[in-house]
Coordinates of C-alpha atoms in Angstrom, one line a residue:
Chain A
X149 CA 182.7 100.0 5.2
X150 CA 182.3 97.9 8.4
X151 CA 179.9 99.4 11.0
X152 CA 179.2 98.1 14.5
X153 CA 176.0 98.7 16.5
X154 CA 175.6 97.8 20.2
X155 CA 172.3 96.9 21.7
X156 CA 171.3 96.2 25.3
X157 CA 168.8 96.8 28.1
X158 CA 170.1 100.2 29.3
X159 CA 169.1 99.6 33.0
X160 CA 169.8 96.6 35.1
X161 CA 169.5 95.8 38.8
X162 CA 172.4 95.0 41.0
X163 CA 173.3 91.3 41.0
X164 CA 171.6 90.6 37.7
X165 CA 173.3 89.6 34.4
X166 CA 173.5 92.1 31.5
X167 CA 173.6 90.9 28.0
X168 CA 174.9 93.1 25.2
X169 CA 175.0 92.4 21.5
X170 CA 177.1 93.9 18.7
X171 CA 175.8 93.6 15.2
X172 CA 178.3 93.8 12.4
X173 CA 177.3 95.3 9.0
X174 CA 179.3 95.8 5.9
X175 CA 181.6 92.8 6.4
X176 CA 181.9 89.3 7.7
X177 CA 182.5 88.3 11.3
X178 CA 185.3 85.9 10.3
X179 CA 188.9 86.8 10.0
X180 CA 189.0 89.5 12.7
X181 CA 189.2 89.8 16.5
X182 CA 186.1 91.4 18.0
X183 CA 186.1 93.0 21.4
X184 CA 184.4 95.0 24.1
X185 CA 185.6 98.1 25.9
X186 CA 183.9 100.1 28.5
X187 CA 184.0 103.6 29.8
X188 CA 182.4 104.7 33.1
X189 CA 180.9 108.2 33.0
X190 CA 183.6 110.9 32.9
X191 CA 186.4 108.3 33.2
X192 CA 188.9 106.4 31.0
X193 CA 188.7 103.3 28.9
X194 CA 188.9 99.7 30.2
X195 CA 189.5 96.7 27.9
X196 CA 187.0 93.9 28.7
X197 CA 188.0 91.1 26.3
X198 CA 188.0 89.8 22.8
X199 CA 186.9 86.8 20.7
X200 CA 188.3 85.3 17.5
X201 CA 186.5 82.6 15.4
X202 CA 184.2 81.6 18.2
X203 CA 186.7 79.6 20.1
X204 CA 189.5 81.9 21.1
X205 CA 188.8 84.3 23.9
X206 CA 190.9 86.5 26.1
X207 CA 189.3 88.3 29.1
X208 CA 190.5 91.0 31.4
X209 CA 191.5 89.1 34.6
X210 CA 189.7 91.8 36.7
X211 CA 186.4 90.7 35.1
X212 CA 187.2 87.2 34.0
X213 CA 185.0 85.4 36.5
X214 CA 182.0 87.4 35.5
X215 CA 182.2 87.7 31.7
X216 CA 181.5 85.6 28.6
X217 CA 182.0 86.7 25.0
X218 CA 180.5 84.6 22.3
X219 CA 179.9 84.8 18.5
X220 CA 176.7 84.0 16.5
X221 CA 178.1 83.7 13.0
X222 CA 174.7 83.1 11.5
X223 CA 173.6 86.6 12.6
X224 CA 177.0 88.3 12.1
X225 CA 176.8 89.2 15.8
X226 CA 178.9 88.8 18.9
X227 CA 177.8 89.2 22.5
X228 CA 178.9 90.1 26.0
X229 CA 177.4 88.7 29.2
X230 CA 178.4 90.3 32.5
X231 CA 177.1 88.7 35.6
X232 CA 176.5 89.8 39.2
X233 CA 176.6 93.5 38.2
X234 CA 177.1 96.3 40.7
X235 CA 177.1 100.1 40.4
X236 CA 180.8 100.0 39.5
X237 CA 179.7 98.3 36.2
X238 CA 177.8 101.4 35.1
X239 CA 179.5 102.5 31.9
X240 CA 179.2 103.0 28.2
X241 CA 180.0 99.7 26.6
X242 CA 181.6 99.8 23.1
X243 CA 182.2 96.9 20.7
X244 CA 185.3 97.1 18.5
X245 CA 187.3 95.4 15.9
X246 CA 190.9 94.2 16.1
X247 CA 193.3 94.5 18.9
X248 CA 194.0 98.1 18.1
X249 CA 190.3 98.9 17.8
X250 CA 190.1 100.3 14.3
X251 CA 186.3 100.3 14.2
X252 CA 184.0 101.2 17.1
X253 CA 180.3 101.1 17.7
X254 CA 178.6 104.3 19.1
X255 CA 178.3 102.6 22.5
X256 CA 175.5 101.7 24.7
X257 CA 175.0 103.0 28.2
X258 CA 174.4 100.4 30.9
X259 CA 173.2 101.8 34.2
X260 CA 173.2 99.5 37.3
X261 CA 170.6 100.7 39.8
X262 CA 167.8 99.3 41.8
Chain B
X1 CA 199.5 94.0 33.4
X2 CA 201.3 96.6 31.3
X3 CA 200.7 100.1 32.8
X4 CA 200.4 102.9 30.4
X5 CA 201.1 106.4 31.7
X6 CA 200.4 109.5 29.7
X7 CA 201.8 113.0 30.4
X8 CA 200.7 115.6 30.7
X9 CA 197.2 115.0 32.0
X10 CA 196.1 118.2 30.3
X11 CA 197.6 120.5 27.8
X12 CA 196.6 124.0 26.4
X13 CA 198.1 125.0 23.1
X14 CA 197.5 128.0 20.9
X15 CA 195.9 127.6 17.5
X16 CA 198.5 126.8 14.8
X17 CA 201.1 125.7 17.4
X18 CA 202.5 122.2 18.0
X19 CA 201.0 119.9 20.6
X20 CA 202.9 116.9 22.0
X21 CA 201.5 114.1 24.1
X22 CA 203.7 111.5 25.7
X23 CA 202.9 107.9 26.6
X24 CA 205.1 105.4 28.5
X25 CA 204.6 101.7 29.0
X26 CA 205.8 99.8 32.1
X27 CA 207.2 97.1 29.8
X28 CA 208.2 97.0 26.2
X29 CA 205.4 96.6 23.6
X30 CA 207.9 96.0 20.8
X31 CA 207.5 92.8 18.9
X32 CA 210.9 91.6 17.8
X33 CA 209.4 89.3 15.1
X34 CA 207.4 92.1 13.5
X35 CA 209.9 94.9 14.5
X36 CA 206.8 96.9 15.4
X37 CA 205.5 98.4 18.6
X38 CA 201.9 97.5 19.5
X39 CA 200.8 101.0 20.4
X40 CA 197.8 102.9 19.2
X41 CA 196.5 106.5 19.7
X42 CA 192.9 107.5 19.9
X43 CA 191.0 110.8 19.9
X44 CA 187.8 111.1 21.8
X45 CA 185.4 114.1 21.5
X46 CA 182.5 114.6 23.9
X47 CA 179.6 112.2 23.3
X48 CA 181.5 110.2 20.7
X49 CA 183.4 106.9 20.7
X50 CA 187.2 107.0 20.5
X51 CA 188.5 107.3 17.0
X52 CA 191.7 105.5 16.0
X53 CA 194.4 107.9 14.8
X54 CA 197.6 105.9 14.8
X55 CA 198.4 102.2 15.0
X56 CA 201.8 100.4 15.3
X57 CA 203.1 103.5 17.0
X58 CA 203.5 105.5 13.8
X59 CA 201.0 104.3 11.1
X60 CA 198.4 107.0 10.4
X61 CA 194.9 105.6 9.7
X62 CA 193.3 106.4 6.4
X63 CA 191.5 109.8 6.5
X64 CA 193.5 111.1 9.5
X65 CA 195.0 114.5 8.7
X66 CA 198.7 114.5 8.2
X67 CA 199.2 117.0 11.0
X68 CA 198.9 114.0 13.3
X69 CA 202.0 111.9 13.7
X70 CA 203.2 109.2 16.1
X71 CA 206.7 108.2 17.0
X72 CA 208.6 106.1 19.5
X73 CA 209.4 102.5 20.1
X74 CA 209.7 100.0 22.9
X75 CA 208.4 101.9 26.0
X76 CA 208.3 105.6 25.0
X77 CA 205.9 107.1 22.5
X78 CA 204.8 110.5 21.4
X79 CA 201.7 111.8 19.6
X80 CA 202.3 115.1 17.8
X81 CA 199.9 117.6 16.3
X82 CA 202.0 119.9 14.1
X83 CA 199.6 122.8 13.8
X84 CA 196.7 122.7 16.2
X85 CA 193.2 123.3 14.8
X86 CA 190.0 124.1 16.8
X87 CA 188.6 120.7 15.9
X88 CA 191.5 118.9 17.6
X89 CA 190.1 119.8 21.1
X90 CA 189.5 116.3 22.6
X91 CA 190.9 113.7 25.0
X92 CA 193.7 111.6 23.6
X93 CA 194.4 108.0 24.7
X94 CA 197.3 105.7 24.1
X95 CA 196.7 101.9 24.2
X96 CA 199.0 98.9 24.1
X97 CA 197.9 95.8 22.3
X98 CA 201.0 93.8 22.8
X99 CA 199.8 91.6 25.6
X100 CA 196.4 91.0 27.3
X101 CA 194.9 92.6 29.2
X102 CA 195.2 95.4 26.7
X103 CA 195.5 98.6 28.6
X104 CA 195.0 102.3 28.0
X105 CA 196.6 105.4 29.3
X106 CA 194.6 107.6 31.6
X107 CA 194.0 110.2 28.8
X108 CA 195.3 113.7 28.0
X109 CA 192.9 116.6 27.7
X110 CA 193.9 118.9 24.9
X111 CA 192.5 122.5 24.9
X112 CA 193.0 125.7 23.1
X113 CA 195.1 128.4 24.9

């Protein structure tokens, strides 16, 4: 059974870059789309983007200039980098599998504050 | 972007009664080649990640109780809970995965009357 686990810094300062990693256990990183979704406290879900086989990415245009999603196949991990963060980026960040998000990590809270 | 609109925003239903949540997309999410609608339903309980209930508009995920069912095609979709249980209290979201950026409905909060 595939499981996902997010990891990240928790607290970042405005204008900095936050890096999050999703570790996949119980299955290979190949053959599936892997994505990121975020949820500000008390609010709804926002799709960030996905990656497939290291070289195919789709990003939400609202974030496109600030995000990079990459894969490290040797570690069975994929990552999200979000640059120039503001308070509006404060959210729980989830990593997921497939376009219809059949597997989710438990999420990691990223708080942007000075 | 495809806009997903759910209604109602909140719903209170008595235990054992039927609950119905609707979702409408601003454009079709029906793939003609697959003859399937790219529409998913999720349940989210407080402090937990969303949980996939239904994919392809009507395919129930393994382990999901059969009181949950999805229907609809094209732009109009429905999630039904045939006999509400106390553990079904949650926020429910629809999501289209037909075209990027994938988008979610605003959520429907389901409570016990």
